[in-house]
Coordinates of C-alpha atoms in Angstrom, one line a residue:
M1 CA 0.4 0.1 0.1
I2 CA 3.1 2.3 0.5
K3 CA 4.6 1.6 -2.5
N4 CA 1.3 1.8 -4.7
R5 CA 1.3 5.6 -2.7
F6 CA 4.9 6.4 -3.3
A7 CA 3.9 5.3 -7.3
A8 CA 1.2 7.8 -7.1
Q9 CA 2.9 10.4 -6.0
Q10 CA 6.1 9.9 -8.3
L11 CA 3.1 9.9 -10.8
R12 CA 1.9 13.2 -9.8
S13 CA 5.4 14.3 -9.5
W14 CA 6.2 13.1 -13.3
F15 CA 2.7 15.0 -14.3
L16 CA 4.3 18.3 -12.7
F17 CA 7.3 18.1 -14.1
F18 CA 5.9 17.2 -18.0
A19 CA 3.6 20.3 -17.4
L20 CA 6.1 23.3 -16.1
L21 CA 9.0 21.8 -19.1
I22 CA 5.7 22.5 -22.0
V23 CA 4.7 25.5 -20.5
V24 CA 8.6 26.5 -19.8
A25 CA 9.2 26.3 -23.7
S26 CA 5.5 27.7 -25.1
V27 CA 6.7 30.5 -23.3
L28 CA 10.3 30.7 -24.8
Y29 CA 9.1 30.1 -28.2
A30 CA 6.0 32.7 -27.2
N31 CA 8.4 35.5 -26.9
R32 CA 10.8 34.5 -29.3
L33 CA 7.8 34.5 -31.8
A34 CA 6.4 37.7 -30.4
S35 CA 10.1 39.6 -29.9
R36 CA 10.4 38.6 -33.9
L37 CA 6.7 40.0 -34.5
A38 CA 7.2 43.1 -32.5
Q39 CA 10.3 43.7 -34.9
E40 CA 8.2 43.2 -37.7
E41 CA 5.4 45.3 -36.6
R42 CA 7.9 48.3 -35.7
R43 CA 9.5 47.9 -39.4
K44 CA 5.6 47.7 -40.8
M45 CA 5.3 51.3 -38.6
E46 CA 8.4 52.8 -40.1
V47 CA 6.8 52.5 -43.5
W48 CA 3.8 53.3 -42.4
A49 CA 5.4 56.4 -41.4
D50 CA 7.5 57.0 -44.6
A51 CA 3.5 56.7 -47.0
T52 CA 2.2 59.0 -44.4
R53 CA 5.2 61.7 -45.2
E54 CA 4.4 60.9 -48.8
F55 CA 0.4 61.5 -48.6
I56 CA 1.5 65.0 -46.6
L57 CA 3.8 66.4 -49.2
A58 CA 1.7 65.3 -52.1
D59 CA 0.5 67.9 -54.3
E60 CA -2.4 68.1 -57.3
N61 CA 0.1 66.2 -59.6
T62 CA 1.4 63.7 -57.6
N63 CA -0.2 59.7 -57.7
V64 CA -0.9 58.9 -54.0
D65 CA -2.7 55.6 -54.7
F66 CA 0.1 53.3 -53.7
V67 CA 0.8 55.4 -50.6
S68 CA -3.1 55.4 -49.6
R69 CA -2.9 51.3 -50.1
I70 CA -0.1 51.5 -47.9
I71 CA -1.9 53.5 -45.2
E72 CA -5.2 52.2 -45.6
G73 CA -3.4 48.3 -45.6
N74 CA -3.0 49.1 -41.7
T75 CA -6.3 47.2 -40.1
T76 CA -4.7 45.6 -37.2
I77 CA -1.8 48.0 -35.1
P78 CA -3.1 51.3 -33.5
V79 CA -1.6 54.0 -34.0
I80 CA -1.3 57.8 -32.9
M81 CA 0.2 61.0 -34.6
T82 CA 1.3 64.0 -33.0
D83 CA 3.1 67.5 -33.5
T84 CA 6.6 68.3 -31.7
E85 CA 4.3 69.0 -28.4
G86 CA 2.8 66.0 -28.3
H87 CA -0.5 67.4 -29.5
Y88 CA -3.2 64.5 -30.6
L89 CA -3.1 65.0 -34.9
L90 CA -4.5 61.6 -36.1
S91 CA -5.3 58.5 -35.4
R92 CA -6.1 55.1 -36.9
N93 CA -7.7 51.5 -35.5
V94 CA -8.1 53.5 -32.1
R95 CA -10.9 52.5 -30.2
E96 CA -12.5 56.1 -29.1
P97 CA -14.4 56.6 -26.3
K98 CA -17.7 58.4 -26.6
D99 CA -17.1 61.4 -24.1
N100 CA -13.7 63.3 -23.4
V101 CA -12.2 61.9 -26.5
E102 CA -9.7 64.7 -26.0
A103 CA -8.8 63.8 -22.7
F104 CA -8.5 60.2 -23.4
Y105 CA -5.5 60.5 -26.1
A106 CA -3.7 62.8 -23.5
R107 CA -3.5 60.3 -21.2
K108 CA -3.0 58.0 -24.0
I109 CA -0.3 59.6 -25.6
A110 CA 1.4 60.3 -22.2
R111 CA 1.7 55.9 -22.2
L112 CA 2.9 56.1 -25.1
R113 CA 5.8 58.5 -24.9
E114 CA 7.2 56.7 -21.7
S115 CA 7.4 53.0 -22.7
Q116 CA 8.8 54.0 -26.5
E117 CA 10.5 55.2 -28.7
P118 CA 8.2 57.1 -31.2
I119 CA 9.3 57.0 -35.1
E120 CA 9.8 60.5 -36.4
V121 CA 8.1 62.3 -39.9
R122 CA 9.7 65.2 -40.8
I123 CA 8.1 67.0 -43.2
D124 CA 10.6 69.7 -43.8
D125 CA 12.6 71.6 -42.1
N126 CA 11.3 73.5 -39.4
T127 CA 8.1 70.2 -39.3
V128 CA 8.0 67.3 -37.4
Q129 CA 5.6 64.9 -36.5
Y130 CA 5.7 61.5 -34.3
I131 CA 3.4 58.1 -34.7
Y132 CA 3.2 56.0 -31.5
Y133 CA 2.1 53.0 -31.7
E134 CA 0.3 49.9 -29.8
D135 CA 0.9 46.5 -30.2
S136 CA -1.5 44.7 -32.6
T137 CA -3.8 42.4 -31.0
L138 CA -2.7 39.2 -32.8
L139 CA 0.9 40.5 -31.1
R140 CA -1.4 40.7 -27.5
Q141 CA -2.9 37.5 -28.4
L142 CA 0.9 36.0 -28.5
Q143 CA 1.9 36.8 -25.9
Y144 CA -1.3 35.8 -23.3
F145 CA -1.2 33.1 -25.3
P146 CA 1.5 31.2 -22.8
Y147 CA -0.6 31.8 -19.8
I148 CA -3.7 30.4 -21.5
Q149 CA -1.8 27.1 -22.1
F150 CA -0.6 27.3 -18.6
S151 CA -4.3 27.2 -17.2
V152 CA -5.5 24.5 -19.3
I153 CA -2.5 21.9 -19.0
F154 CA -3.0 23.0 -14.9
L155 CA -6.6 22.6 -15.1
F156 CA -5.7 19.0 -16.5
I157 CA -3.2 17.9 -14.2
I158 CA -5.8 19.0 -11.5
I159 CA -8.5 16.6 -13.6
S160 CA -5.4 13.9 -13.7
I161 CA -4.4 14.1 -10.0
F162 CA -7.9 14.1 -9.2
S163 CA -8.8 11.1 -11.1
L164 CA -5.5 8.8 -10.0
Y165 CA -6.8 10.1 -6.3
T166 CA -10.5 8.8 -7.2
V167 CA -8.9 5.4 -8.6
Q168 CA -6.8 4.9 -5.9
R169 CA -9.3 6.0 -3.4
S170 CA -11.9 3.2 -5.4
E171 CA -8.9 0.8 -4.8
Q172 CA -8.3 1.1 -1.2
N173 CA -12.5 1.0 -0.7
K174 CA -12.6 -2.0 -2.4
V175 CA -9.2 -3.8 -0.4
W176 CA -11.0 -2.4 2.9
V177 CA -14.7 -4.1 2.2
G178 CA -13.2 -7.0 1.1
L179 CA -10.8 -6.9 4.1
S180 CA -13.1 -6.3 6.8
K181 CA -16.2 -8.5 5.5
E182 CA -13.7 -11.3 5.4
T183 CA -12.6 -11.2 8.8
A184 CA -16.3 -10.9 10.1
H185 CA -16.9 -14.0 7.9
Q186 CA -13.7 -15.4 9.4
L187 CA -14.6 -14.6 12.9
G188 CA -18.2 -16.2 12.4
T189 CA -17.4 -19.6 12.9
P190 CA -14.5 -19.9 15.6
I191 CA -17.3 -17.4 17.6
S192 CA -20.2 -19.7 17.2
S193 CA -18.1 -22.6 18.2
L194 CA -16.8 -20.7 21.3
L195 CA -20.2 -19.8 22.4
G196 CA -21.3 -23.6 22.4
W197 CA -18.0 -24.5 24.8
Q198 CA -20.1 -21.5 26.5
E199 CA -23.1 -23.6 27.3
L200 CA -21.5 -26.2 27.5
L201 CA -19.3 -25.0 30.5
Q202 CA -21.8 -23.3 31.9
T203 CA -24.1 -26.0 32.3
K204 CA -21.4 -28.4 33.8
Y205 CA -19.8 -25.5 36.2
P206 CA -22.6 -23.5 37.0
D207 CA -20.6 -21.8 39.9
D208 CA -17.4 -21.2 38.1
K209 CA -16.4 -17.6 38.6
L210 CA -14.2 -17.9 35.5
I211 CA -17.5 -18.0 32.6
P212 CA -19.1 -15.0 33.0
E213 CA -15.7 -13.4 32.2
M214 CA -15.4 -15.9 29.5
S215 CA -18.7 -14.8 28.1
K216 CA -17.6 -10.8 28.4
D217 CA -14.8 -11.8 25.7
I218 CA -17.3 -14.0 23.7
S219 CA -19.3 -10.8 23.6
R220 CA -16.6 -8.7 22.4
L221 CA -15.8 -10.8 19.3
Q222 CA -19.4 -10.8 18.3
T223 CA -18.9 -6.8 18.6
I224 CA -15.3 -7.0 17.2
A225 CA -16.9 -9.1 13.8
E226 CA -20.0 -6.8 13.8
R227 CA -18.0 -3.6 13.7
F228 CA -16.1 -5.6 10.7
S229 CA -19.3 -6.5 8.7
K230 CA -20.5 -2.9 9.1
I231 CA -17.4 -1.3 6.9
G232 CA -18.1 -1.0 3.0
S233 CA -22.3 -0.5 4.2
E234 CA -24.6 2.2 5.1
P235 CA -24.3 2.2 8.6
E236 CA -27.2 2.6 10.4
L237 CA -27.0 5.7 12.8
R238 CA -29.6 6.8 15.1
R239 CA -30.1 9.3 18.0
A240 CA -28.0 9.0 20.9
A241 CA -26.7 10.4 24.2
L242 CA -22.7 10.5 23.3
L243 CA -21.6 10.6 26.9
P244 CA -22.8 6.5 27.9
V245 CA -20.8 5.6 24.6
I246 CA -17.4 7.6 25.4
E247 CA -18.1 5.8 29.4
K248 CA -18.3 2.7 28.1
S249 CA -15.5 2.8 25.7
V250 CA -13.2 4.5 28.4
G251 CA -14.8 1.6 30.6
Y252 CA -13.2 -1.2 28.4
M253 CA -9.7 0.7 28.0
Q254 CA -9.6 0.7 31.6
T255 CA -10.5 -3.0 32.0
R256 CA -7.5 -3.7 29.9
T257 CA -4.7 -1.5 30.3
S258 CA -2.3 -1.4 33.3
N259 CA -3.2 0.4 36.8
K260 CA -0.5 2.9 35.4
I261 CA -2.7 5.1 33.2
Q262 CA -5.2 7.0 34.7
Y263 CA -8.5 7.5 32.8
E264 CA -10.8 10.9 33.1
I265 CA -14.4 12.0 31.0
V266 CA -14.7 15.5 31.8
A267 CA -18.3 16.5 30.4
G268 CA -18.9 19.8 31.8
D269 CA -22.1 21.2 30.4
S270 CA -22.2 18.4 27.7
E271 CA -23.1 15.8 29.5
N272 CA -26.4 15.5 27.8
V273 CA -25.7 16.5 24.3
K274 CA -26.9 13.6 21.6
V275 CA -25.8 13.0 18.1
M276 CA -26.8 10.5 15.0
M277 CA -24.2 7.9 15.8
N278 CA -23.8 4.3 15.5
E279 CA -22.3 3.3 18.3
P280 CA -20.6 -0.1 17.3
L281 CA -18.4 2.0 15.1
L282 CA -18.2 5.3 17.1
Q283 CA -16.8 2.9 20.1
W284 CA -14.4 1.3 17.8
V285 CA -13.0 5.2 17.0
L286 CA -12.5 5.6 20.8
E287 CA -11.3 3.0 21.6
N288 CA -8.6 2.8 18.8
I289 CA -7.5 6.4 19.6
C290 CA -7.1 5.3 23.3
K291 CA -5.1 2.6 22.7
N292 CA -2.8 4.8 20.9
A293 CA -2.1 6.6 23.4
V294 CA -1.3 4.1 25.3
D295 CA 1.0 2.7 23.2
A296 CA 2.4 6.5 23.2
M297 CA 2.7 6.3 26.7
S298 CA 4.6 3.1 27.1
G299 CA 2.2 2.3 29.7
T300 CA 2.3 5.0 32.4
G301 CA 0.2 8.8 31.7
H302 CA -2.7 10.2 31.9
I303 CA -5.8 10.3 29.2
T304 CA -8.7 12.5 29.2
V305 CA -11.6 12.6 27.4
R306 CA -13.1 15.8 27.3
L307 CA -17.0 17.0 25.9
T308 CA -17.2 20.6 24.9
R309 CA -19.7 22.5 22.9
E310 CA -19.5 24.8 20.1
D311 CA -22.8 26.2 18.3
E312 CA -24.2 23.1 17.0
K313 CA -21.3 21.0 17.3
V314 CA -19.9 18.9 20.0
N315 CA -16.2 18.6 20.7
I316 CA -14.6 15.1 21.5
D317 CA -11.4 16.0 22.6
I318 CA -9.0 12.8 23.9
S319 CA -5.9 13.9 25.6
D320 CA -2.6 12.1 26.4
T321 CA 1.2 13.0 27.8
G322 CA 2.5 10.3 25.3
K323 CA 5.5 11.3 23.5
G324 CA 4.0 13.4 20.8
I325 CA 3.6 13.8 16.9
R326 CA 5.8 16.0 14.7
E327 CA 3.6 18.6 12.8
R328 CA 4.2 17.8 9.8
D329 CA 2.7 14.4 10.2
F330 CA -0.5 15.7 11.7
N331 CA -2.1 14.6 8.4
K332 CA 0.1 11.5 7.9
V333 CA -1.3 9.4 10.6
F334 CA -4.4 8.9 9.4
L335 CA -2.7 7.8 6.1
P336 CA -3.1 4.0 5.3
G337 CA -0.4 2.2 6.2
Y338 CA 1.7 5.3 8.3
T339 CA 2.9 3.8 11.6
T340 CA 5.4 4.5 14.1
K341 CA 5.3 0.9 15.6
N342 CA 7.8 -1.5 14.9
R343 CA 4.4 -4.2 14.9
G344 CA 1.2 -3.0 12.8
W345 CA -1.0 -2.2 9.4
G346 CA -1.4 1.5 10.3
L347 CA -4.8 1.1 9.6
G348 CA -6.8 2.1 12.7
L349 CA -6.7 6.1 11.9
S350 CA -7.5 5.7 8.5
L351 CA -10.2 3.7 9.3
A352 CA -11.2 6.2 12.3
K353 CA -10.7 8.9 10.0
R354 CA -13.3 7.1 7.5
I355 CA -15.9 6.0 10.1
V356 CA -16.2 9.7 11.4
E357 CA -15.8 11.6 8.1
D358 CA -17.8 9.4 5.6
Y359 CA -20.2 7.5 7.9
H360 CA -21.4 10.1 10.9
T361 CA -20.4 13.6 8.3
G362 CA -18.3 14.6 11.5
R363 CA -14.2 15.4 11.5
I364 CA -11.1 13.9 12.9
S365 CA -7.9 15.9 13.6
V366 CA -5.1 16.2 15.6
L367 CA -5.7 19.0 17.6
Q368 CA -2.5 19.5 19.0
S369 CA 0.6 17.8 20.1
E370 CA 4.7 18.8 21.5
L371 CA 7.4 15.9 21.6
G372 CA 7.7 14.9 24.8
K373 CA 4.5 16.0 26.1
G374 CA 1.5 14.4 24.5
T375 CA -1.1 14.9 21.7
T376 CA -4.7 15.8 21.3
F377 CA -7.1 14.5 18.4
R378 CA -10.2 15.8 18.0
I379 CA -13.1 14.4 16.4
Q380 CA -15.8 17.0 16.1
M381 CA -20.1 16.0 15.7
K382 CA -22.9 17.7 15.1
T383 CA -25.5 17.4 17.8
V384 CA -29.1 17.1 17.4

């Protein structure tokens, strides 16, 4: 499973690498084309400036057809002609506003004078005019093209990663469901056998004090099998008080851990809070977190389960005095296969997250943790 996740991460990294490679290559190529097109437009404007000069100097005997075709041939590049003082004379391919035309040209000419060297049109020794121009629509589109392409590629990557994640999660779900149901099925036969042996022993030794304890453990095995059988199925939720479920889970853990582990439940004004829950599954979550806390404390420490209300939600904070979790691992602890134990599959918190968030529409997270001092997990659920 860890290998599969590593392979998926590698695949996402390769997607990002090739996307960046395409974007960089596109930007460089587009910039090169834009530079060449800008030079070509500059040459066209110089020719257009010469044609304008010839048109201005032409008299009644001069054939201006060719010059006119050059002037009229500019249909894409916005051009403004000014006098020596920078006052507007004429323009072409410029979209004028309906109002404040003079102010519009004044602002535009001032901006162009700061951004480019104008083309000089010398009419005679005493008269000089200047031509300013903007990039054509084609050149502007070419400059924006790499960013549009980047957006498309980025969107493609997001969709691809989401698809990979969905497929991966779907495969994981199938594995969890199959494993859980097979486990429940395999537990069924020995549990039935144990029930038969228990009844036989109860009949032969009715006063034996160990048989009731055996009954409790068999009942516990039935509960575990029931929990596994519910994975992958839509659980039945019912409105129930939260505190008794917590007390039952903590009580179970208390009888199966060292006396050096101290448990405390703090309910405050939330002792009567109710939520929609599947009790066996929620107990599983609470017991799993408490068991992890016991392991983190190496058999000695304090576990506190605190209930607090927050608007229409209730928080279940489970704190321990264990070795703590590094901040960068806060989200990793819920990943399938992640574990810090020498033995273990790293499935407990992953299943707990699925039970809380998928089945109970709640949220589970590491609220805070400090190395060497302890960790607090928070389960947040809606009240009803």
